[in-house]
CSV table of C-alpha atoms in Angstrom, one decimal:
chain,number,residue,atom,x,y,z
A,1,MET,CA,12.8,-17.8,-3.8
A,2,LEU,CA,10.7,-16.5,-6.7
A,3,LEU,CA,11.9,-19.3,-8.9
A,4,LEU,CA,10.4,-21.9,-6.7
A,5,PRO,CA,6.7,-21.9,-7.9
A,6,LEU,CA,7.2,-23.0,-11.5
A,7,PRO,CA,9.8,-25.8,-10.9
A,8,GLY,CA,7.7,-27.0,-7.9
A,9,LEU,CA,4.6,-27.2,-10.0
A,10,LEU,CA,6.3,-29.0,-12.9
A,11,GLY,CA,8.2,-31.3,-10.5
A,12,GLY,CA,5.0,-32.3,-8.7
A,13,ILE,CA,3.2,-33.1,-12.0
A,14,ALA,CA,6.2,-35.1,-13.2
A,15,LEU,CA,6.4,-37.2,-10.1
A,16,LEU,CA,2.7,-38.1,-10.4
A,17,ALA,CA,2.9,-38.7,-14.1
A,18,PHE,CA,6.2,-40.7,-14.5
A,19,TYR,CA,7.3,-42.0,-11.1
A,20,ARG,CA,6.0,-45.4,-9.9
A,21,PRO,CA,4.7,-46.5,-7.5
A,22,VAL,CA,2.3,-43.5,-7.2
A,23,TRP,CA,1.7,-44.0,-3.5
A,24,PHE,CA,5.4,-43.4,-2.9
A,25,ALA,CA,5.6,-40.3,-5.2
A,26,ALA,CA,2.4,-38.7,-3.9
A,27,PRO,CA,3.8,-37.3,-0.6
A,28,PHE,CA,6.8,-35.7,-2.4
A,29,ALA,CA,4.5,-34.3,-5.0
A,30,ALA,CA,2.2,-32.9,-2.3
A,31,VAL,CA,5.2,-31.1,-0.7
A,32,LEU,CA,6.1,-29.6,-4.0
A,33,PHE,CA,2.5,-28.4,-4.6
A,34,VAL,CA,2.5,-26.8,-1.1
A,35,LEU,CA,5.7,-25.0,-1.9
A,36,THR,CA,4.2,-23.8,-5.2
A,37,ALA,CA,1.1,-22.5,-3.3
A,38,VAL,CA,3.1,-20.7,-0.6
A,39,PHE,CA,5.6,-19.1,-3.0
A,40,ARG,CA,3.1,-18.3,-5.8
A,41,PRO,CA,3.3,-14.9,-7.4
A,42,ARG,CA,1.0,-12.4,-5.6
A,43,ILE,CA,-1.1,-10.4,-8.0
A,44,THR,CA,-2.0,-6.8,-7.2
A,45,ARG,CA,-5.7,-6.3,-7.3
A,46,LEU,CA,-7.7,-3.1,-7.0
A,47,PRO,CA,-10.2,-2.7,-4.2
A,48,ASP,CA,-13.9,-3.3,-4.9
A,49,SER,CA,-14.6,0.4,-4.6
A,50,ALA,CA,-12.2,1.4,-7.4
A,51,GLN,CA,-13.9,3.3,-10.2
A,52,PRO,CA,-12.2,3.7,-13.6
A,53,VAL,CA,-11.8,7.1,-15.2
A,54,GLY,CA,-11.4,7.2,-19.0
A,55,ARG,CA,-9.7,9.8,-21.2
A,56,SER,CA,-13.1,11.2,-22.4
A,57,GLU,CA,-14.2,11.8,-18.8
A,58,ALA,CA,-10.9,13.5,-17.6
A,59,PRO,CA,-9.1,15.0,-20.6
A,60,GLN,CA,-7.3,17.5,-18.4
A,61,LEU,CA,-6.0,14.9,-16.0
A,62,TYR,CA,-4.8,12.7,-18.8
A,63,ASP,CA,-3.1,15.7,-20.5
A,64,VAL,CA,-1.2,16.3,-17.3
A,65,LEU,CA,-0.2,12.6,-17.1
A,66,ASP,CA,1.0,12.7,-20.7
A,67,ARG,CA,3.2,15.7,-20.0
A,68,LEU,CA,4.6,14.1,-16.9
A,69,ALA,CA,5.3,10.9,-18.9
A,70,ALA,CA,7.4,13.0,-21.3
A,71,GLN,CA,9.2,14.8,-18.5
A,72,THR,CA,10.0,11.6,-16.6
A,73,GLY,CA,10.9,9.5,-19.6
A,74,SER,CA,8.2,6.9,-19.0
A,75,SER,CA,5.4,5.5,-21.2
A,76,LYS,CA,1.9,7.1,-21.1
A,77,LEU,CA,-0.6,5.8,-18.6
A,78,GLN,CA,-3.8,4.4,-20.1
A,79,HIS,CA,-5.6,3.4,-16.9
A,80,VAL,CA,-6.7,5.6,-14.0
A,81,VAL,CA,-9.0,4.6,-11.1
A,82,VAL,CA,-10.4,6.5,-8.2
A,83,THR,CA,-10.5,4.8,-4.7
A,84,VAL,CA,-11.6,5.9,-1.3
A,85,ASP,CA,-8.3,5.3,0.5
A,86,GLN,CA,-5.2,7.6,0.8
A,87,ARG,CA,-2.9,5.9,-1.7
A,88,ILE,CA,-1.9,7.9,-4.9
A,89,ALA,CA,0.5,5.7,-6.8
A,90,VAL,CA,1.1,3.7,-10.0
A,91,ASP,CA,0.5,0.0,-9.5
A,92,ARG,CA,0.9,-3.0,-11.8
A,93,VAL,CA,-2.5,-4.6,-11.6
A,94,GLY,CA,-3.7,-8.0,-12.6
A,95,TRP,CA,-2.1,-10.9,-14.5
A,96,ARG,CA,-1.3,-8.5,-17.4
A,97,TYR,CA,0.5,-6.1,-15.0
A,98,ARG,CA,-1.3,-3.1,-16.4
A,99,ARG,CA,0.1,0.2,-15.3
A,100,THR,CA,-2.7,1.8,-13.4
A,101,LEU,CA,-2.8,5.1,-11.5
A,102,ARG,CA,-4.7,5.0,-8.2
A,103,ILE,CA,-6.0,8.3,-6.9
A,104,GLY,CA,-7.1,8.1,-3.3
A,105,LEU,CA,-9.9,10.7,-2.8
A,106,SER,CA,-9.0,11.5,0.8
A,107,SER,CA,-5.5,12.5,-0.2
A,108,TRP,CA,-6.5,14.1,-3.5
A,109,SER,CA,-9.0,16.4,-1.7
A,110,VAL,CA,-6.5,18.0,0.6
A,111,LEU,CA,-3.9,18.9,-2.1
A,112,GLY,CA,-3.7,22.1,-4.0
A,113,PRO,CA,-3.2,22.1,-7.8
A,114,GLN,CA,0.6,22.3,-7.7
A,115,GLU,CA,0.8,19.8,-4.9
A,116,ARG,CA,-1.3,17.3,-6.9
A,117,TYR,CA,1.1,17.8,-9.8
A,118,ALA,CA,4.0,17.0,-7.4
A,119,VAL,CA,2.2,13.8,-6.1
A,120,LEU,CA,1.6,12.6,-9.7
A,121,ALA,CA,5.2,13.3,-10.7
A,122,HIS,CA,6.4,11.3,-7.7
A,123,ALA,CA,4.2,8.4,-8.6
A,124,MET,CA,5.5,8.4,-12.2
A,125,TYR,CA,9.1,8.4,-11.0
A,126,ASP,CA,8.4,5.8,-8.4
A,127,ASP,CA,7.0,3.5,-11.1
A,128,GLN,CA,10.4,3.4,-12.8
A,129,ARG,CA,11.7,0.8,-10.5
A,130,GLY,CA,14.0,-1.9,-12.1
A,131,VAL,CA,13.6,-5.6,-12.1
A,132,HIS,CA,15.8,-5.9,-9.0
A,133,ASP,CA,13.4,-3.7,-6.9
A,134,ARG,CA,10.3,-5.5,-8.2
A,135,VAL,CA,11.7,-9.0,-7.5
A,136,LEU,CA,12.9,-7.9,-4.1
A,137,GLY,CA,9.6,-6.3,-3.2
A,138,ALA,CA,7.7,-9.5,-4.2
A,139,ALA,CA,10.1,-11.6,-2.1
A,140,GLN,CA,9.6,-9.4,0.9
A,141,HIS,CA,5.8,-9.6,0.4
A,142,ILE,CA,5.9,-13.4,0.3
A,143,ILE,CA,8.1,-13.5,3.4
A,144,GLY,CA,5.8,-11.1,5.2
A,145,GLU,CA,2.8,-13.4,4.5
A,146,LEU,CA,4.8,-16.4,5.7
A,147,ALA,CA,5.7,-14.6,8.9
A,148,ALA,CA,2.0,-13.6,9.4
A,149,THR,CA,0.9,-17.2,8.8
A,150,VAL,CA,3.1,-18.7,11.5
A,151,THR,CA,2.5,-15.9,14.1
A,152,PRO,CA,-0.3,-16.7,16.5
A,153,GLY,CA,-3.3,-14.3,16.3
A,154,ARG,CA,-6.4,-13.7,18.3
A,155,LEU,CA,-8.3,-16.6,16.7
A,156,ASP,CA,-5.4,-19.0,17.4
A,157,SER,CA,-6.0,-19.0,21.2
A,158,ALA,CA,-7.9,-21.7,23.0
A,159,GLY,CA,-8.2,-19.8,26.3
A,160,ASP,CA,-6.1,-20.0,29.5
A,161,GLY,CA,-8.1,-22.7,31.2
A,162,ARG,CA,-8.6,-20.5,34.3
A,163,ILE,CA,-11.9,-20.1,36.3
A,164,HIS,CA,-13.5,-16.7,36.2
A,165,HIS,CA,-16.5,-15.5,38.3
A,166,MET,CA,-18.8,-13.0,36.5
A,167,GLU,CA,-22.1,-12.0,38.2
A,168,GLY,CA,-22.5,-15.2,40.1
A,169,VAL,CA,-21.6,-17.4,37.0
A,170,VAL,CA,-18.5,-19.5,36.9
A,171,LEU,CA,-16.8,-19.4,33.5
A,172,ILE,CA,-13.9,-21.5,32.4
A,173,ARG,CA,-12.0,-20.0,29.4
A,174,GLN,CA,-11.1,-23.2,27.7
A,175,GLY,CA,-11.7,-24.1,24.0
A,176,SER,CA,-12.6,-27.4,22.5
A,177,ASP,CA,-10.1,-30.2,21.8
A,178,ASP,CA,-9.8,-29.1,18.2
A,179,GLN,CA,-9.1,-25.5,19.3
A,180,ILE,CA,-6.5,-26.7,21.8
A,181,LEU,CA,-4.8,-28.8,19.2
A,182,HIS,CA,-4.8,-25.9,16.7
A,183,SER,CA,-3.4,-23.6,19.3
A,184,TRP,CA,-0.5,-25.9,20.1
A,185,LEU,CA,0.2,-26.5,16.4
A,186,VAL,CA,0.4,-22.7,15.7
A,187,LYS,CA,2.6,-22.2,18.7
A,188,LEU,CA,4.9,-25.0,17.6
A,189,SER,CA,5.1,-23.6,14.1
A,190,ASN,CA,5.9,-20.2,15.5
A,191,ALA,CA,8.6,-21.6,17.7
A,192,VAL,CA,10.3,-23.6,14.9
A,193,LEU,CA,9.7,-21.5,11.7
A,194,GLY,CA,9.0,-18.1,13.1
A,195,PRO,CA,12.5,-17.0,14.1
A,196,PRO,CA,14.3,-17.9,10.8
A,197,ILE,CA,11.5,-16.4,8.7
A,198,ARG,CA,11.4,-13.1,10.7
A,199,GLY,CA,15.2,-13.0,10.9
A,200,TYR,CA,15.6,-13.4,7.1
A,201,ARG,CA,12.9,-10.8,6.6
A,202,ARG,CA,14.7,-8.3,8.8
A,203,LEU,CA,18.1,-9.1,7.1
A,204,LEU,CA,16.6,-8.7,3.6
A,205,HIS,CA,15.0,-5.4,4.6
A,206,ARG,CA,18.2,-4.0,6.1
A,207,LEU,CA,20.4,-5.0,3.2
A,208,ASP,CA,18.3,-3.0,0.8
A,209,LEU,CA,16.9,-0.2,3.0
A,210,VAL,CA,19.7,2.3,2.4
A,211,GLY,CA,19.5,2.0,-1.3
A,212,ARG,CA,15.8,2.4,-1.4
A,213,GLN,CA,15.8,5.4,0.9
A,214,ARG,CA,18.5,7.1,-1.3
A,215,ARG,CA,16.3,6.4,-4.3
A,216,GLU,CA,13.4,8.2,-2.6
A,217,TYR,CA,15.6,11.2,-1.8
A,218,ARG,CA,16.6,11.3,-5.5
A,219,ILE,CA,13.0,11.2,-6.6
A,220,ASP,CA,12.1,14.1,-4.3
A,221,ARG,CA,14.9,16.2,-5.9
A,222,ARG,CA,13.7,15.3,-9.4
A,223,VAL,CA,10.1,16.2,-8.6
A,224,ALA,CA,11.3,19.5,-7.0
A,225,GLU,CA,13.2,20.4,-10.1
A,226,HIS,CA,9.9,20.4,-12.1
A,227,VAL,CA,7.3,21.4,-9.5
A,228,GLY,CA,9.4,23.4,-7.0
A,229,SER,CA,10.7,22.4,-3.6
A,230,GLU,CA,8.0,24.0,-1.5
A,231,PRO,CA,5.0,22.4,-3.3
A,232,THR,CA,6.9,19.1,-3.2
A,233,ALA,CA,7.4,19.4,0.5
A,234,ALA,CA,3.9,20.7,1.1
A,235,SER,CA,2.4,17.7,-0.8
A,236,LEU,CA,4.2,15.3,1.7
A,237,GLU,CA,2.7,17.2,4.7
A,238,ARG,CA,-0.8,17.8,3.4
A,239,VAL,CA,-1.6,14.1,3.1
A,240,LEU,CA,-1.5,14.0,6.9
A,241,LEU,CA,-5.0,15.6,6.7
A,242,ALA,CA,-6.3,12.7,4.6
A,243,GLY,CA,-7.6,10.8,7.6
A,244,ILE,CA,-9.8,13.6,8.7
A,245,CYS,CA,-11.4,13.9,5.3
A,246,PHE,CA,-11.9,10.2,5.0
A,247,ARG,CA,-13.7,10.0,8.3
A,248,ALA,CA,-15.9,13.0,7.4
A,249,ALA,CA,-16.9,11.4,4.0
A,250,GLU,CA,-17.6,8.1,5.7
A,251,ARG,CA,-19.9,9.7,8.2
A,252,ALA,CA,-21.7,11.6,5.4
A,253,VAL,CA,-22.2,8.4,3.4
A,254,ARG,CA,-23.5,6.3,6.3
A,255,PHE,CA,-25.6,8.9,8.2
A,256,ASP,CA,-26.5,11.5,5.7
A,257,ARG,CA,-27.9,9.6,2.7
A,258,ALA,CA,-29.5,12.7,1.2
A,259,GLY,CA,-26.2,14.7,1.2
A,260,ASP,CA,-23.4,14.8,-1.3
A,261,PRO,CA,-20.3,13.0,0.1
A,262,VAL,CA,-18.0,14.5,-2.5
A,263,GLY,CA,-19.1,18.0,-1.4
A,264,THR,CA,-18.6,17.0,2.3
A,265,LEU,CA,-15.1,15.8,1.4
A,266,ARG,CA,-14.1,19.0,-0.3
A,267,ARG,CA,-15.7,21.2,2.3
A,268,THR,CA,-13.9,19.3,5.1
A,269,ALA,CA,-10.6,19.7,3.3
A,270,ALA,CA,-11.1,23.4,2.9
A,271,GLU,CA,-12.3,24.1,6.5
A,272,ILE,CA,-9.4,22.3,8.3
A,273,PRO,CA,-7.7,25.1,10.4
A,274,GLU,CA,-4.1,25.8,10.0
A,275,HIS,CA,-3.3,25.2,13.6
A,276,GLU,CA,-4.6,21.6,13.3
A,277,PHE,CA,-2.4,21.1,10.2
A,278,ALA,CA,0.6,22.5,12.2
A,279,ARG,CA,-0.2,20.2,15.1
A,280,LEU,CA,-0.3,17.1,12.8
A,281,VAL,CA,3.1,18.1,11.3
A,282,ARG,CA,4.6,18.3,14.9
A,283,VAL,CA,3.1,14.9,15.8
A,284,ASP,CA,4.4,13.5,12.5
A,285,ARG,CA,7.9,14.6,13.4
A,286,ALA,CA,7.7,13.4,17.0
A,287,GLN,CA,6.5,9.9,15.9
A,288,ASN,CA,9.1,9.8,13.1
A,289,TRP,CA,6.2,8.8,10.7
A,290,ARG,CA,6.8,7.6,7.2
A,291,SER,CA,4.4,6.7,4.4
A,292,ASP,CA,5.7,3.1,4.3
A,293,ALA,CA,8.7,1.0,5.2
A,294,GLU,CA,10.6,1.9,2.0
A,295,HIS,CA,10.4,5.7,2.5
A,296,PRO,CA,12.5,7.8,4.8
A,297,PRO,CA,10.6,9.7,7.6
A,298,THR,CA,8.5,12.5,6.1
A,299,TRP,CA,10.0,15.3,8.2
A,300,GLN,CA,13.5,14.4,7.0
A,301,ARG,CA,12.3,14.5,3.4
A,302,THR,CA,10.7,17.9,3.8
A,303,ARG,CA,13.7,19.3,5.7
A,304,LEU,CA,16.1,18.4,2.9
A,305,LEU,CA,13.7,19.8,0.3
A,306,ARG,CA,13.5,23.1,2.0
A,307,ALA,CA,17.2,23.2,2.8
A,308,HIS,CA,17.9,23.2,-0.9
A,309,PRO,CA,15.1,25.3,-2.4
A,310,THR,CA,14.3,24.9,-6.1
A,311,PRO,CA,12.1,27.3,-8.0
A,312,THR,CA,9.0,26.2,-9.8
A,313,THR,CA,9.6,25.5,-13.5
A,314,THR,CA,6.3,23.8,-14.4
A,315,VAL,CA,3.0,25.3,-13.2
A,316,PHE,CA,-0.2,23.2,-13.1
A,317,ALA,CA,-3.2,25.4,-13.1
A,318,PRO,CA,-6.4,23.4,-13.8
A,319,SER,CA,-9.3,25.1,-15.3
A,320,LYS,CA,-11.8,22.8,-13.5
A,321,ASP,CA,-11.8,20.3,-10.7
A,322,ASP,CA,-14.9,18.3,-11.5
A,323,GLU,CA,-13.5,15.6,-13.8
A,324,LEU,CA,-13.4,13.0,-11.1
A,325,THR,CA,-16.7,13.9,-9.5
A,326,LYS,CA,-18.8,11.1,-11.1
A,327,ALA,CA,-16.2,8.4,-10.3
A,328,ALA,CA,-15.7,9.8,-6.8
A,329,ARG,CA,-19.5,9.5,-6.0
A,330,ALA,CA,-19.5,5.9,-7.3
A,331,ALA,CA,-16.4,5.1,-5.2
A,332,LEU,CA,-17.8,6.7,-2.0
A,333,ALA,CA,-21.1,4.8,-2.5
A,334,ALA,CA,-19.2,1.6,-1.7
A,335,LEU,CA,-18.8,2.9,1.9
A,336,HIS,CA,-22.5,2.0,2.4
A,337,ASP,CA,-21.5,-1.7,2.6
């Protein structure tokens, strides 16, 4: 599937350039160009709020990343950005596929020093995916976008055509002729193309699910061998508090312009009571929550980590925690928009 874009583009150009008559070749070239557009490679892009952090600004963080690169057997990271979301991971960004560490402030603020070390180690190990995993991940992303394209949404409805009475006014929920035609075309596309696309997506996901989940369990064990099983398990649970911190920072940015949103973020993370944390852990287990579709449920990962305790062999004790403050303020300022 990922080999379709380039042959489709070259085939469409060849048809227009060498096949005659052009009016006969044009429809086939158009079909090839559409396939090229649909199956084009999707480039990972950073959010607009992402703020870069250089080595001169965060020497301690980069020193930790260099040590982790040596421990995990990967190359050193040269790009770090701070975002306002909850994601802490290494992404391949842009057309050059630059390895970039994304640090989500809402998750970073709720983690202790050793837990941050565990999260960074997991991100470095997770970046060591092979070509098979990357190709399959790109294929699943493309199929997911195709499924979303043919699935009717809220804007694809033209109304039900029924008469409704509201405060003495008679309303007929019926769209224009163009909206009705669009609605029927979307329904037809969903009926014809939706089942095979969604079926293939489920099949592809199931065939690779077991292997991916085993890989995540192996990464957890590797991280625990360096950081310790308890900090590794705690890092998976503490990120459940990230949503509370994000909402507090968002309110501070929008309604308290004179305040410091970074201070609010840190203060909120420090003041969350333990009973609220315990409640969120219980809810997480009851809902069988997982960080994404590729990861096993969080409670199963923490249970296995604590069932096979591993002592801490590498200690991360930062001397200061203000290296990201400048970038954090700039990233949070984007919440004004």
